[in-house]
Short mmCIF file of C-alpha atoms in Angstrom, two decimals:
data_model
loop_
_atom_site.label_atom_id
_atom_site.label_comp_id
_atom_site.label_asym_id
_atom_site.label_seq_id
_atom_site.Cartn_x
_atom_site.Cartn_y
_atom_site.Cartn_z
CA UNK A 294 0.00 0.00 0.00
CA UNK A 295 3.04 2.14 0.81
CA UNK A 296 4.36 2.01 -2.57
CA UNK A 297 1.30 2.18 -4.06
CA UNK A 298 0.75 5.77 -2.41
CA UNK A 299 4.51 6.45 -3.24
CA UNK A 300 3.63 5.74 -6.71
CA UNK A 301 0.61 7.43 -7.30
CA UNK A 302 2.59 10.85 -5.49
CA UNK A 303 5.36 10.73 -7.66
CA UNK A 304 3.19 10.62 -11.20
CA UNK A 305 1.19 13.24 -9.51
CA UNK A 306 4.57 15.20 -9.55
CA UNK A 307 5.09 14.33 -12.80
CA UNK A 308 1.98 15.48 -14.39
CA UNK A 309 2.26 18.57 -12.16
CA UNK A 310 6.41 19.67 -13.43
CA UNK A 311 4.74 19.11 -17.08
CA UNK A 312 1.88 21.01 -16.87
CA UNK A 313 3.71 23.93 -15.66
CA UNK A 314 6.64 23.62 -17.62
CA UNK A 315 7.34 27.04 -18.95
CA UNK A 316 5.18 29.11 -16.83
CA UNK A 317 6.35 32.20 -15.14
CA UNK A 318 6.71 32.53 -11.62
CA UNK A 319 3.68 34.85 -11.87
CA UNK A 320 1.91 32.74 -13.42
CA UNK A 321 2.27 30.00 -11.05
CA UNK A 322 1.77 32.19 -8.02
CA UNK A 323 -1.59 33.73 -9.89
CA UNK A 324 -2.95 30.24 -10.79
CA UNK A 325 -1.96 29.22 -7.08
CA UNK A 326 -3.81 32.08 -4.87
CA UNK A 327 -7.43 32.08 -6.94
CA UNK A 328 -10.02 31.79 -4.40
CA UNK A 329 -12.46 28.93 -6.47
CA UNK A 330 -11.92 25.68 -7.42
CA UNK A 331 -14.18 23.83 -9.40
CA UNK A 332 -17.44 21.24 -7.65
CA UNK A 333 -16.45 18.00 -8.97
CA UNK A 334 -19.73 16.51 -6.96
CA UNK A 335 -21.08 19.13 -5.53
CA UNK A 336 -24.17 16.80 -4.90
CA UNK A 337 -21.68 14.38 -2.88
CA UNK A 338 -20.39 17.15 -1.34
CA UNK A 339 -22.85 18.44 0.19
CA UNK A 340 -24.29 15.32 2.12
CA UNK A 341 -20.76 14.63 3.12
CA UNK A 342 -20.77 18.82 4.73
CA UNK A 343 -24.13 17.94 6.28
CA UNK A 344 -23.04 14.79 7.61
CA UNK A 345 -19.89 16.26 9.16
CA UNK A 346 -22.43 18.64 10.71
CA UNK A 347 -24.42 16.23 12.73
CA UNK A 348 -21.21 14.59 13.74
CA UNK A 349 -19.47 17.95 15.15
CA UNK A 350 -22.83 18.61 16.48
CA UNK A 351 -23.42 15.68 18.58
CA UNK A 352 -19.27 14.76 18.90
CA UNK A 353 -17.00 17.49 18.83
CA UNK A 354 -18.64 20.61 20.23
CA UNK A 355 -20.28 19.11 23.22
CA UNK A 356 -16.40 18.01 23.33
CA UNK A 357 -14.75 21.13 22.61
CA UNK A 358 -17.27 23.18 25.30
CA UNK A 359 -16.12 19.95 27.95
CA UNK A 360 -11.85 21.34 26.78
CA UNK A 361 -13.04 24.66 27.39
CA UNK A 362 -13.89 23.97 31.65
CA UNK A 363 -10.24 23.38 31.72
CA UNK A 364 -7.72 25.84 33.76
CA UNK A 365 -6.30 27.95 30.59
CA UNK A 366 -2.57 27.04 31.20
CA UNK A 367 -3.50 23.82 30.18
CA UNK A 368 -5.00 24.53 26.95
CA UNK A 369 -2.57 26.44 26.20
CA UNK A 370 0.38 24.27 27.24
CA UNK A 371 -1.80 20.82 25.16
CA UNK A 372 -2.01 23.85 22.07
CA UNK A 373 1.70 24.32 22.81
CA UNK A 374 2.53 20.80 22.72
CA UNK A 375 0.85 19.82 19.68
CA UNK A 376 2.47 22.93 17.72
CA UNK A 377 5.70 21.89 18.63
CA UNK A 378 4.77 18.26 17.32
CA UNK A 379 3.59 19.64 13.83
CA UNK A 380 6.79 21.79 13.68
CA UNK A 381 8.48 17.99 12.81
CA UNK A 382 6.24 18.00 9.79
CA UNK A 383 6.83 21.59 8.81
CA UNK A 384 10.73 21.47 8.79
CA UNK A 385 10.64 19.03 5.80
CA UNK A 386 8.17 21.20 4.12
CA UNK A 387 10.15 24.16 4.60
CA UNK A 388 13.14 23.11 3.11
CA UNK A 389 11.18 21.55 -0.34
CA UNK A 390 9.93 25.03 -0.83
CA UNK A 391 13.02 26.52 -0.75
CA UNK A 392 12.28 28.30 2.57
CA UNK A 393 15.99 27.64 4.34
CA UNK A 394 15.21 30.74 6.89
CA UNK A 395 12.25 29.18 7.81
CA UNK A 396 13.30 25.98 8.44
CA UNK A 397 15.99 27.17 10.53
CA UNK A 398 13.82 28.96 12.64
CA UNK A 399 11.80 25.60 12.81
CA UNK A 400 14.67 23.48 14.18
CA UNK A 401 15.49 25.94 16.83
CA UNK A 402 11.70 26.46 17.93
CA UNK A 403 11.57 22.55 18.11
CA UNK A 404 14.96 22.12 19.64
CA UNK A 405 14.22 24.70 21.90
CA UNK A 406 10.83 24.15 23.07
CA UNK A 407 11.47 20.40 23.07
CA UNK A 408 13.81 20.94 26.12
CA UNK A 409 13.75 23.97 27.90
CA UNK A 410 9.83 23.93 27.20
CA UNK A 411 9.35 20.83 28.14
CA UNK A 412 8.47 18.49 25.57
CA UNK A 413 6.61 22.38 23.84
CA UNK A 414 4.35 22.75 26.75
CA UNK A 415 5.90 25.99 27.17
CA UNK A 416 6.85 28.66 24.58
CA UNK A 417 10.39 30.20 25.76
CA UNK A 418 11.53 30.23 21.84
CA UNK A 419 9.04 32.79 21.24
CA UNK A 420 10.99 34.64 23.57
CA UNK A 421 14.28 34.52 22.71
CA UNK A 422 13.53 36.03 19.29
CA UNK A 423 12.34 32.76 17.17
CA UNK A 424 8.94 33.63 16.22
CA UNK A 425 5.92 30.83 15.63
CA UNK A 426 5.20 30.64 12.03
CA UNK A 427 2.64 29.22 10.13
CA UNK A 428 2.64 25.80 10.05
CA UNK A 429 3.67 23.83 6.64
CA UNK A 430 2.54 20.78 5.03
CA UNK A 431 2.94 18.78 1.55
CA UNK A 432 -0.62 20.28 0.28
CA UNK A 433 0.91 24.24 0.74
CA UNK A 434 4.29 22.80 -0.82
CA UNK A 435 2.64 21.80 -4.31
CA UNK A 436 1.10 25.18 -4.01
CA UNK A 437 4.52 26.94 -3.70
CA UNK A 438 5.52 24.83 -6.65
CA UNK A 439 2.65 25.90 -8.91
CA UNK A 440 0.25 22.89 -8.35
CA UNK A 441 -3.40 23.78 -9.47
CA UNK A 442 -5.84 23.62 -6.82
CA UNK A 443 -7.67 20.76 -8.78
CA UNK A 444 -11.52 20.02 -7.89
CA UNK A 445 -12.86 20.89 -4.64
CA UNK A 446 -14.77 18.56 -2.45
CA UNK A 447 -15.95 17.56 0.89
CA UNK A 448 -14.47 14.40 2.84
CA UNK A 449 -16.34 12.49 5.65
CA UNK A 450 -14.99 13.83 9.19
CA UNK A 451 -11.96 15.11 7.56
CA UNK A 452 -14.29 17.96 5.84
CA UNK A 453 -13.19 20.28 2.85
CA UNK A 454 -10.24 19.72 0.52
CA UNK A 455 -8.90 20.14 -3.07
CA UNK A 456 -7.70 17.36 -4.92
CA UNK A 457 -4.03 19.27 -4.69
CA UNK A 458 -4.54 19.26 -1.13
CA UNK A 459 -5.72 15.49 -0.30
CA UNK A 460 -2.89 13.98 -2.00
CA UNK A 461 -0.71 16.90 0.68
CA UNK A 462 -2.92 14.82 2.96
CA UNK A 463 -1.25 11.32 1.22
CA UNK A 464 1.93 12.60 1.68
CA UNK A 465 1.10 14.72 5.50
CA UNK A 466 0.84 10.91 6.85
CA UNK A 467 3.60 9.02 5.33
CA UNK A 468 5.94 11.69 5.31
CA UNK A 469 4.87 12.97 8.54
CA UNK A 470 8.10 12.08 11.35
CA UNK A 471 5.70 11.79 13.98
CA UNK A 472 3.66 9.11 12.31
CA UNK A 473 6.82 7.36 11.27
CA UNK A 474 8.28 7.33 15.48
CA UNK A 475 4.51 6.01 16.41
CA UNK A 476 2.43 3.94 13.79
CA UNK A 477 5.21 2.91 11.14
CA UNK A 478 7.90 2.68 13.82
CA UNK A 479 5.94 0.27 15.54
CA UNK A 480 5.18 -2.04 12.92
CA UNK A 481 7.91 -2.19 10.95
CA UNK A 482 10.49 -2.35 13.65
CA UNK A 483 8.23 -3.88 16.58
CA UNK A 484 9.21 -1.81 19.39
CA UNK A 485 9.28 1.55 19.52
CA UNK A 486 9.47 4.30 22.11
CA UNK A 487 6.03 5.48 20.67
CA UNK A 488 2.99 3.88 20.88
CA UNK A 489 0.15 4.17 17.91
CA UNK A 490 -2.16 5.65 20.38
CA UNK A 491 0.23 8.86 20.88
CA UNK A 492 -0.87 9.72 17.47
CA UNK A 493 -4.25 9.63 17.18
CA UNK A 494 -4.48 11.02 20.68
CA UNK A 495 -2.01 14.28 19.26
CA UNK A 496 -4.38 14.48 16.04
CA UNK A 497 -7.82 14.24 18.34
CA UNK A 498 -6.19 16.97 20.67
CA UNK A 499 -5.48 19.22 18.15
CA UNK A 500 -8.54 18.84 16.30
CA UNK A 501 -10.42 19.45 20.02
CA UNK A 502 -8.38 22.22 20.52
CA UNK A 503 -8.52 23.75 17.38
CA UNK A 504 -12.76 23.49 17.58
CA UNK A 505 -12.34 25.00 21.02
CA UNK A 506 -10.80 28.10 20.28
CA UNK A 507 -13.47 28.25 17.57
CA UNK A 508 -16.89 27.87 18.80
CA UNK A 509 -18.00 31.46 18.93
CA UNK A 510 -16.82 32.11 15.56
CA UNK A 511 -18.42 28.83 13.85
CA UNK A 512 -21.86 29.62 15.49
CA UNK A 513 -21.65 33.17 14.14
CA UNK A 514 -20.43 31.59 10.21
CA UNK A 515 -23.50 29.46 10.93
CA UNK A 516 -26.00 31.92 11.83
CA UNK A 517 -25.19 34.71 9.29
CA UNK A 518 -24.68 32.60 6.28
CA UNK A 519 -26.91 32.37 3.60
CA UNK A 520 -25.24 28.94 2.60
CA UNK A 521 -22.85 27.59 4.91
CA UNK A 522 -21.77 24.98 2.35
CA UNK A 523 -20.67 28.03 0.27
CA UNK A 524 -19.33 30.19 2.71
CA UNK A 525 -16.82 27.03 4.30
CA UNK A 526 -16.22 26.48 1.20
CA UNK A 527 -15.02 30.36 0.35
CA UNK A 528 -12.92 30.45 3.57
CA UNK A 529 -11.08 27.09 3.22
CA UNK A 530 -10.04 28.20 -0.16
CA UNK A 531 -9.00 31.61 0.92
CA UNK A 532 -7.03 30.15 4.01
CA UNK A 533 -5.12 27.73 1.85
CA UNK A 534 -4.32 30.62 -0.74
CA UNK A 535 -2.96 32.31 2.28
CA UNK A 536 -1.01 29.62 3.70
CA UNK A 537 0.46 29.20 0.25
CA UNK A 538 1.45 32.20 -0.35
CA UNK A 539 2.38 32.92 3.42
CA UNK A 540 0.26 36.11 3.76
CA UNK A 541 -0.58 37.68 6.95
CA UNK A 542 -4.51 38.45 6.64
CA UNK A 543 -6.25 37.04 9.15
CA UNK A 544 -9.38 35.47 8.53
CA UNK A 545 -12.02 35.66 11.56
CA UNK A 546 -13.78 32.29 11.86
CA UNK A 547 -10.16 30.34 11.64
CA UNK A 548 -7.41 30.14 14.16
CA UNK A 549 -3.95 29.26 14.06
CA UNK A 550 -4.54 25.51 13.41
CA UNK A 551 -5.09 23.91 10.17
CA UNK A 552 -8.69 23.14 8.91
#
């Protein structure tokens, strides 16, 4: 299965260098921020958004409000924690897009915060002059290299991607070093330091934490929209254009975390 995915990446490449063989470095970037993407089933689509409703509804806001009771030096130091872990992903990412500054400052947020934060519960990085950046993954590098959005569409629990940005999402797990220490480690080797369960318990926590810092700001996307479908779809778009293109404007009903 691993070479399968390996496979099916690298012709995706392939296709993608042709395609854009030639084009300008204007071009790319123009082609890479637009805001639309094309419905490949927008039927689909849309029972998949409405199912991912019901399941946030009844699973992870009544979760996220439970996150929220906590004392906020712990939210901050399990949002600290799992930033630091992603930081392994976005090093890799950094460096394929040609981003050697930002990688740098990477490593020494990660070495950093990995020790004298303890394990990234705390922050002291930050404070000695290596700012948190936005985080980086295989999706925003085919961006960077001029990678077409593709079609847009909406996954079960997972929610809204491109197809540009699920096969990121191919690449986000096997390339990711923290699944390789947890889940691969642990099968292909047979003992590990990791266990499979520190994975999916960093994933759930940031996906908890990431809802949590978002409730007010969903409701209101939810109350004032005329189509929700329409409007989640406008702002996942426009934050992955951003990420991409590493701009600063902040969109309200997102935080820090990805989607």
């Amino acid at each position: 299965m691993k070479r399968l995915v390996t496979a099916t990446v690298a012709m995706f490449l392939l296709w993608a260098s042709i395609a854009y063989a030639g084009s300008t470095g204007s071009e790319k970037l123009k082609k890479t921020s637009s805001s639309s993407a094309n419905e490949c089933f927008e039927g689909v689509s849309r029972a998949m958004f409405s199912f991912n409703q019901a399941i946030d509804a009844t699973v992870f806001e009544p979760i996220a409000k439970g996150y929220r009771v906590l004392p906020m030096v712990i939210r901050n130091g399990s949002s600290n924690v799992m930033s630091n872990i992603s930081n392994l992903l976005t090093i890799p990412n950094n460096l394929l897009q040609g981003d050697f500054a930002g990688a740098g400052n990477t490593v020494a947020r990660l070495a950093i915060n990995t020790t004298v934060g303890i394990l990234g519960f705390f922050d002291p990085a930050e404070k000695m002059g290596y700012s948190r950046k936005g985080k980086e993954d295989y999706g925003q590098t085919f961006g960077v290299w001029g990678v077409g959005t593709g079609c847009y569409f909406v996954m079960p629990v997972l929610g809204p991607t491109t197809f540009r940005d699920f096969v990121g999402t191919v690449g986000d797990i096997w390339g990711d070093p923290w699944y390789n220490m947890t889940i691969a480690n642990d099968t292909l080797v047979g003992n590990s330091t990791f266990k499979d369960s520190d994975y999916y318990i960093s994933r759930g926590t940031s996906a908890v934490d990431f809802r949590a810092k978002n409730i007010e700001s969903f409701d209101s996307l939810e109350k004032n929209s005329m189509d929700l479908y329409a409007s989640v779809k406008s702002i996942y778009l426009q934050d992955r254009r951003q990420k991409i293109s590493n701009s600063r404007t902040i969109i309200e009903t997102q935080d820090d975390s990805d989607w």
